[in-house]
């Protein structure tokens, strides 16, 4: 999930896709260590940060389903903290912090808030307090400060350990396959990835889908590329995890094809389904994963459990298979594929 980029770029960059893992530097938290001049920047630079973890955990705990409530799809019905071991005063403080999230966020309004608040959460080390900003208002910040000491004592050590274990697990897969995926996606979408590493924040839960991406070319603040991933959602591990990491990275690259889809729909007098571009990036990363991992690999969105495409007869999936796959196979141009997809849409 992400903001959708709007600019078009035709430059293609080739990237080394070794994955690095760093702690943020507390004195200059968002600066990135310059890579050795003889090497390309690693494609991903992983981070595990206290305040970003706490924020995602509070959000997830507030959204975990209860009767008549639509919860997150990722880690559905699963808490990532056990609060029954907390003493009464800690429990009361924790639940007071959760109450802020409960009353302000739903599975539908997260991204506008979180994209803006993320810089403040990442700007300080775990021993400092995040600043109040336009996006991270005083009441929200107060909830974080209320929950902070409880989180630090009871939950953070295990979450930090699991986040780092997740990174160690995905790192060799990205080292083996990342450059291939990056180069294919850049060629397919005709947009550049950042020349510097993409920062990836790892936290136990990332509601509602397990991951989200912000940023767009030219990737300078406030458009810097940033992916946030769940360390406990099994869909982000193994080969599927590689597909999902590159699904997230595809959010950075979709602007050009999205513009073409919109222009073609206008020209042909047809209405684009609002999430068609998202179906397209799911399809693309999924079918690249199938090319890479072999024909027995089922793209994530096409698994019934994912509840994304509604079976083989899903209208968007049928259009993508018939009209977009030829472009992925190098048999038609992007413009021709876009025109054919739009012509297939219901009026
Ligand atoms: Zn997405």
Short mmCIF file of C-alpha atoms and ligand atoms in Angstrom, two decimals:
data_model
loop_
_atom_site.label_atom_id
_atom_site.label_comp_id
_atom_site.label_asym_id
_atom_site.label_seq_id
_atom_site.Cartn_x
_atom_site.Cartn_y
_atom_site.Cartn_z
CA UNK A 1 0.00 0.00 0.00
CA UNK A 2 1.24 3.47 -0.62
CA UNK A 3 0.85 6.88 -2.00
CA UNK A 4 0.64 6.63 -5.74
CA UNK A 5 3.39 8.35 -7.63
CA UNK A 6 2.43 10.72 -10.40
CA UNK A 7 5.55 11.57 -12.34
CA UNK A 8 6.91 9.76 -15.36
CA UNK A 9 10.53 8.79 -15.74
CA UNK A 10 12.14 6.81 -18.49
CA UNK A 11 15.60 6.37 -17.00
CA UNK A 12 16.54 2.87 -16.06
CA UNK A 13 18.99 2.14 -13.28
CA UNK A 14 20.61 -1.12 -12.45
CA UNK A 15 21.10 -1.85 -8.82
CA UNK A 16 22.97 -4.20 -6.66
CA UNK A 17 20.37 -5.82 -4.42
CA UNK A 18 22.41 -6.88 -1.47
CA UNK A 19 20.45 -6.06 1.63
CA UNK A 20 22.11 -4.12 4.40
CA UNK A 21 20.99 -3.81 7.99
CA UNK A 22 21.88 -0.83 10.09
CA UNK A 23 20.81 0.93 13.23
CA UNK A 24 19.85 4.50 12.68
CA UNK A 25 22.42 6.98 13.88
CA UNK A 26 20.84 8.85 16.77
CA UNK A 27 22.72 12.05 16.08
CA UNK A 28 21.83 12.08 12.41
CA UNK A 29 19.04 9.54 12.27
CA UNK A 30 18.00 9.72 8.66
CA UNK A 31 21.39 10.07 7.12
CA UNK A 32 22.66 7.06 5.26
CA UNK A 33 26.22 5.91 5.45
CA UNK A 34 27.80 6.40 2.06
CA UNK A 35 28.54 3.06 0.44
CA UNK A 36 32.11 2.26 -0.49
CA UNK A 37 32.75 4.05 -3.74
CA UNK A 38 33.64 0.83 -5.53
CA UNK A 39 30.21 -0.70 -4.84
CA UNK A 40 26.67 0.25 -5.72
CA UNK A 41 24.44 1.13 -2.76
CA UNK A 42 22.61 -1.92 -1.44
CA UNK A 43 19.04 -1.96 -2.70
CA UNK A 44 17.52 -2.21 0.78
CA UNK A 45 18.76 -0.94 4.11
CA UNK A 46 16.89 -2.50 7.02
CA UNK A 47 16.14 -0.76 10.30
CA UNK A 48 14.56 -1.73 13.60
CA UNK A 49 13.46 1.35 15.55
CA UNK A 50 11.79 1.54 18.95
CA UNK A 51 9.20 4.26 18.27
CA UNK A 52 8.16 2.96 14.88
CA UNK A 53 7.73 -0.51 16.42
CA UNK A 54 5.67 0.83 19.31
CA UNK A 55 3.49 2.86 16.97
CA UNK A 56 2.71 -0.10 14.73
CA UNK A 57 2.10 -2.38 17.70
CA UNK A 58 -0.36 0.03 19.33
CA UNK A 59 -2.15 0.41 16.03
CA UNK A 60 -2.36 -3.32 15.44
CA UNK A 61 -3.59 -4.00 18.96
CA UNK A 62 -6.28 -1.34 18.54
CA UNK A 63 -7.41 -2.89 15.25
CA UNK A 64 -7.43 -6.57 16.19
CA UNK A 65 -10.98 -7.68 15.42
CA UNK A 66 -13.81 -7.96 17.82
CA UNK A 67 -17.48 -8.57 17.03
CA UNK A 68 -18.84 -6.28 14.30
CA UNK A 69 -15.42 -4.84 13.60
CA UNK A 70 -13.36 -5.17 10.44
CA UNK A 71 -9.81 -5.89 11.55
CA UNK A 72 -6.53 -5.97 9.65
CA UNK A 73 -5.96 -8.64 6.98
CA UNK A 74 -2.39 -9.20 8.18
CA UNK A 75 -2.10 -11.13 11.45
CA UNK A 76 -5.87 -11.23 11.59
CA UNK A 77 -7.21 -12.18 15.01
CA UNK A 78 -3.70 -12.31 16.43
CA UNK A 79 -2.32 -10.09 19.14
CA UNK A 80 1.41 -9.36 19.06
CA UNK A 81 1.59 -8.57 22.79
CA UNK A 82 0.12 -10.40 25.77
CA UNK A 83 -1.16 -7.78 28.17
CA UNK A 84 -2.60 -10.20 30.73
CA UNK A 85 0.79 -10.40 32.41
CA UNK A 86 0.88 -6.64 33.06
CA UNK A 87 0.18 -5.30 36.54
CA UNK A 88 -3.00 -3.23 36.96
CA UNK A 89 -1.35 0.16 36.66
CA UNK A 90 0.77 -0.77 33.62
CA UNK A 91 -2.27 -2.37 32.01
CA UNK A 92 -4.34 0.76 32.58
CA UNK A 93 -1.63 2.96 31.07
CA UNK A 94 -1.19 0.66 28.07
CA UNK A 95 -4.92 0.55 27.42
CA UNK A 96 -5.18 4.31 27.71
CA UNK A 97 -2.61 4.58 24.90
CA UNK A 98 -4.49 1.99 22.83
CA UNK A 99 -7.68 4.02 23.31
CA UNK A 100 -6.17 6.90 21.33
CA UNK A 101 -5.50 4.60 18.36
CA UNK A 102 -8.88 2.97 18.76
CA UNK A 103 -10.68 6.27 18.49
CA UNK A 104 -8.61 7.73 15.63
CA UNK A 105 -7.70 4.94 13.20
CA UNK A 106 -9.55 2.39 11.17
CA UNK A 107 -8.26 0.01 8.50
CA UNK A 108 -9.32 2.66 5.95
CA UNK A 109 -7.64 5.83 7.17
CA UNK A 110 -4.16 4.72 8.14
CA UNK A 111 -1.89 5.76 5.36
CA UNK A 112 -2.50 9.48 5.21
CA UNK A 113 -1.73 9.71 8.91
CA UNK A 114 1.15 7.27 9.08
CA UNK A 115 3.06 8.48 6.06
CA UNK A 116 3.20 11.95 7.59
CA UNK A 117 4.00 10.82 11.12
CA UNK A 118 6.74 8.36 10.21
CA UNK A 119 9.58 10.92 9.89
CA UNK A 120 9.05 12.11 13.49
CA UNK A 121 9.06 8.53 14.78
CA UNK A 122 12.27 7.73 12.92
CA UNK A 123 14.01 10.99 13.77
CA UNK A 124 15.05 9.97 17.28
CA UNK A 125 16.74 7.01 18.92
CA UNK A 126 14.92 4.78 21.39
CA UNK A 127 16.26 6.78 24.34
CA UNK A 128 14.89 10.09 23.05
CA UNK A 129 11.26 11.20 22.75
CA UNK A 130 9.78 11.85 19.33
CA UNK A 131 8.95 15.50 18.65
CA UNK A 132 5.46 16.87 18.13
CA UNK A 133 4.94 17.68 14.46
CA UNK A 134 2.03 18.70 12.27
CA UNK A 135 1.42 15.04 11.56
CA UNK A 136 2.34 13.58 14.94
CA UNK A 137 0.10 15.76 17.09
CA UNK A 138 0.47 16.23 20.82
CA UNK A 139 -2.30 13.82 21.79
CA UNK A 140 -0.88 11.05 19.60
CA UNK A 141 2.61 11.71 20.90
CA UNK A 142 1.33 11.62 24.49
CA UNK A 143 -0.11 8.15 23.88
CA UNK A 144 3.25 6.94 22.63
CA UNK A 145 5.03 8.39 25.67
CA UNK A 146 2.46 6.78 27.96
CA UNK A 147 2.96 3.34 26.43
CA UNK A 148 6.72 3.73 25.90
CA UNK A 149 8.04 2.58 29.31
CA UNK A 150 5.70 -0.42 29.41
CA UNK A 151 6.64 -1.41 25.88
CA UNK A 152 10.33 -1.03 26.61
CA UNK A 153 10.15 -3.30 29.68
CA UNK A 154 7.73 -5.99 28.58
CA UNK A 155 7.56 -6.31 24.80
CA UNK A 156 10.36 -4.49 22.97
CA UNK A 157 13.22 -6.95 23.70
CA UNK A 158 11.34 -9.82 22.08
CA UNK A 159 10.06 -7.70 19.21
CA UNK A 160 13.53 -6.35 18.49
CA UNK A 161 14.93 -9.89 18.50
CA UNK A 162 12.22 -11.14 16.14
CA UNK A 163 12.61 -8.15 13.82
CA UNK A 164 16.35 -8.79 13.55
CA UNK A 165 15.78 -12.52 13.02
CA UNK A 166 13.37 -11.65 10.22
CA UNK A 167 16.02 -9.50 8.56
CA UNK A 168 18.59 -12.29 8.85
CA UNK A 169 16.09 -14.66 7.24
CA UNK A 170 15.18 -12.50 4.26
CA UNK A 171 18.70 -11.15 3.65
CA UNK A 172 20.14 -14.18 1.78
CA UNK A 173 17.01 -14.43 -0.38
CA UNK A 174 17.32 -10.79 -1.37
CA UNK A 175 21.02 -11.26 -2.00
CA UNK A 176 20.21 -14.17 -4.31
CA UNK A 177 17.20 -12.74 -6.15
CA UNK A 178 17.00 -9.02 -5.45
CA UNK A 179 19.06 -7.68 -8.34
CA UNK A 180 17.10 -9.82 -10.79
CA UNK A 181 13.73 -8.55 -9.49
CA UNK A 182 14.89 -4.93 -9.34
CA UNK A 183 16.19 -4.96 -12.89
CA UNK A 184 13.07 -6.66 -14.25
CA UNK A 185 10.69 -4.30 -12.44
CA UNK A 186 12.59 -1.20 -13.54
CA UNK A 187 12.49 -2.46 -17.15
CA UNK A 188 8.77 -3.36 -16.96
CA UNK A 189 7.63 -0.09 -15.42
CA UNK A 190 10.14 2.20 -17.15
CA UNK A 191 10.76 4.08 -13.91
CA UNK A 192 13.90 4.32 -11.78
CA UNK A 193 14.35 2.96 -8.30
CA UNK A 194 16.30 5.23 -5.95
CA UNK A 195 20.02 5.25 -6.61
CA UNK A 196 20.53 5.19 -2.85
CA UNK A 197 19.25 2.34 -0.66
CA UNK A 198 15.56 2.03 0.09
CA UNK A 199 15.04 2.22 3.85
CA UNK A 200 12.99 -0.67 5.19
CA UNK A 201 11.58 -0.40 8.70
CA UNK A 202 10.77 -3.77 10.27
CA UNK A 203 8.09 -3.99 12.98
CA UNK A 204 6.04 -6.93 14.35
CA UNK A 205 2.76 -5.87 12.73
CA UNK A 206 1.97 -3.52 9.87
CA UNK A 207 -1.80 -3.22 9.66
CA UNK A 208 -3.83 -3.68 7.65
CA UNK A 209 -1.84 -5.56 4.97
CA UNK A 210 1.54 -6.39 6.49
CA UNK A 211 3.49 -3.78 4.57
CA UNK A 212 3.27 -0.29 3.16
CA UNK A 213 5.43 1.93 1.01
CA UNK A 214 5.82 5.63 0.73
CA UNK A 215 7.84 7.78 -1.66
CA UNK A 216 8.08 8.53 -5.34
CA UNK A 217 10.68 9.85 -7.77
CA UNK A 218 12.83 11.88 -7.38
CA UNK A 219 12.99 10.21 -3.93
CA UNK A 220 14.20 13.29 -2.10
CA UNK A 221 12.40 14.41 1.10
CA UNK A 222 9.43 14.51 1.49
CA UNK A 223 9.27 11.88 -1.26
CA UNK A 224 12.02 9.63 0.12
CA UNK A 225 11.45 5.90 -0.41
CA UNK A 226 10.47 4.05 2.75
CA UNK A 227 9.01 0.57 3.12
CA UNK A 228 7.57 -0.74 6.40
CA UNK A 229 7.26 -4.53 6.76
CA UNK A 230 5.86 -6.97 9.31
CA UNK A 231 8.36 -9.38 10.85
CA UNK A 232 5.61 -11.71 12.11
CA UNK A 233 3.38 -12.01 9.05
CA UNK A 234 4.40 -15.31 7.41
CA UNK A 235 3.51 -13.89 3.98
CA UNK A 236 6.62 -11.73 4.19
CA UNK A 237 9.03 -14.64 4.59
CA UNK A 238 10.62 -17.07 2.15
CA UNK A 239 9.98 -16.85 -1.59
CA UNK A 240 6.62 -15.19 -0.95
CA UNK A 241 8.44 -12.63 1.16
CA UNK A 242 10.67 -11.80 -1.79
CA UNK A 243 7.59 -11.31 -3.97
CA UNK A 244 5.99 -9.11 -1.32
CA UNK A 245 9.10 -6.98 -0.78
CA UNK A 246 9.11 -6.34 -4.53
CA UNK A 247 5.37 -5.79 -4.54
CA UNK A 248 6.09 -3.02 -2.05
CA UNK A 249 8.96 -1.66 -4.14
CA UNK A 250 6.63 -1.69 -7.18
CA UNK A 251 4.58 1.00 -5.46
CA UNK A 252 7.50 3.31 -6.16
CA UNK A 253 7.46 2.42 -9.86
CA UNK A 254 3.80 2.40 -10.85
CA UNK A 255 3.43 6.10 -11.74
CA UNK A 256 4.14 5.85 -15.46
CA UNK A 257 1.79 2.97 -16.20
CA UNK A 258 -0.83 4.52 -13.95
CA UNK A 259 -0.71 7.74 -15.96
CA UNK A 260 -1.02 5.77 -19.18
CA UNK A 261 -3.99 3.83 -17.81
CA UNK A 262 -5.74 7.05 -16.79
CA UNK A 263 -5.05 8.76 -20.13
CA UNK A 264 -6.21 5.71 -22.07
CA UNK A 265 -9.38 5.41 -19.99
CA UNK A 266 -10.15 9.06 -20.66
CA UNK A 267 -9.49 8.62 -24.38
CA UNK A 268 -11.64 5.50 -24.62
CA UNK A 269 -14.39 6.87 -22.38
CA UNK A 270 -14.05 4.05 -19.86
CA UNK A 271 -13.90 4.02 -16.10
CA UNK A 272 -10.85 2.48 -14.47
CA UNK A 273 -11.64 0.42 -11.38
CA UNK A 274 -10.04 2.42 -8.56
CA UNK A 275 -7.63 -0.34 -7.54
CA UNK A 276 -6.78 -1.62 -11.01
CA UNK A 277 -3.23 -0.22 -10.82
CA UNK A 278 -2.76 -2.13 -7.56
CA UNK A 279 -4.01 -5.37 -9.13
CA UNK A 280 -1.49 -4.72 -11.91
CA UNK A 281 1.47 -4.43 -9.55
CA UNK A 282 0.35 -7.52 -7.63
CA UNK A 283 0.08 -9.43 -10.89
CA UNK A 284 3.45 -8.19 -12.13
CA UNK A 285 5.53 -8.98 -9.03
CA UNK A 286 3.69 -12.29 -8.68
CA UNK A 287 4.39 -13.39 -12.23
CA UNK A 288 8.00 -12.26 -12.08
CA UNK A 289 8.26 -14.41 -8.95
CA UNK A 290 6.83 -17.31 -10.90
CA UNK A 291 9.41 -16.77 -13.65
CA UNK A 292 12.14 -16.73 -11.03
CA UNK A 293 11.00 -19.50 -8.68
CA UNK A 294 9.44 -21.88 -11.22
CA UNK A 295 5.98 -22.81 -12.53
CA UNK A 296 4.82 -24.36 -9.28
CA UNK A 297 5.05 -20.94 -7.59
CA UNK A 298 1.57 -19.44 -7.17
CA UNK A 299 1.60 -15.62 -7.09
CA UNK A 300 0.45 -14.29 -3.74
CA UNK A 301 -2.62 -12.47 -5.07
CA UNK A 302 -3.83 -15.62 -6.84
CA UNK A 303 -3.92 -17.76 -3.71
CA UNK A 304 -7.49 -18.12 -2.44
CA UNK A 305 -6.33 -17.38 1.11
CA UNK A 306 -5.09 -13.95 0.02
CA UNK A 307 -8.63 -12.87 -0.90
CA UNK A 308 -7.30 -10.46 -3.52
CA UNK A 309 -8.32 -11.90 -6.87
CA UNK A 310 -11.63 -13.75 -6.62
CA UNK A 311 -10.53 -16.94 -8.37
CA UNK A 312 -9.61 -17.57 -12.01
CA UNK A 313 -12.68 -15.68 -13.20
CA UNK A 314 -11.81 -12.48 -11.41
CA UNK A 315 -12.38 -9.75 -14.05
CA UNK A 316 -9.14 -7.86 -13.37
CA UNK A 317 -7.07 -11.05 -13.30
CA UNK A 318 -8.54 -12.17 -16.63
CA UNK A 319 -7.69 -8.81 -18.24
CA UNK A 320 -4.15 -8.83 -16.83
CA UNK A 321 -3.51 -12.39 -18.02
CA UNK A 322 -4.81 -11.71 -21.50
CA UNK A 323 -3.52 -8.17 -22.15
CA UNK A 324 -0.68 -7.39 -19.70
CA UNK A 325 1.14 -10.73 -19.75
CA UNK A 326 2.09 -10.25 -23.46
CA UNK A 327 3.86 -7.06 -22.41
CA UNK A 328 5.70 -8.90 -19.62
CA UNK A 329 6.71 -11.48 -22.22
CA UNK A 330 8.13 -8.73 -24.45
CA UNK A 331 5.65 -9.33 -27.25
CA UNK A 332 3.79 -5.97 -27.25
CA UNK A 333 4.59 -2.42 -26.13
CA UNK A 334 3.38 -0.95 -22.85
CA UNK A 335 1.13 1.44 -24.79
CA UNK A 336 -0.47 -1.41 -26.71
CA UNK A 337 -0.99 -3.44 -23.51
CA UNK A 338 -2.50 -0.46 -21.70
CA UNK A 339 -4.88 0.30 -24.58
CA UNK A 340 -5.97 -3.34 -24.73
CA UNK A 341 -6.53 -3.56 -20.98
CA UNK A 342 -8.62 -0.41 -20.95
CA UNK A 343 -10.64 -1.59 -23.96
CA UNK A 344 -11.47 -4.75 -21.99
CA UNK A 345 -12.88 -2.85 -19.02
CA UNK A 346 -16.61 -2.70 -18.61
CA UNK A 347 -18.01 0.69 -19.54
ZN1 LIG B 1 0.37 -2.84 -2.31
#
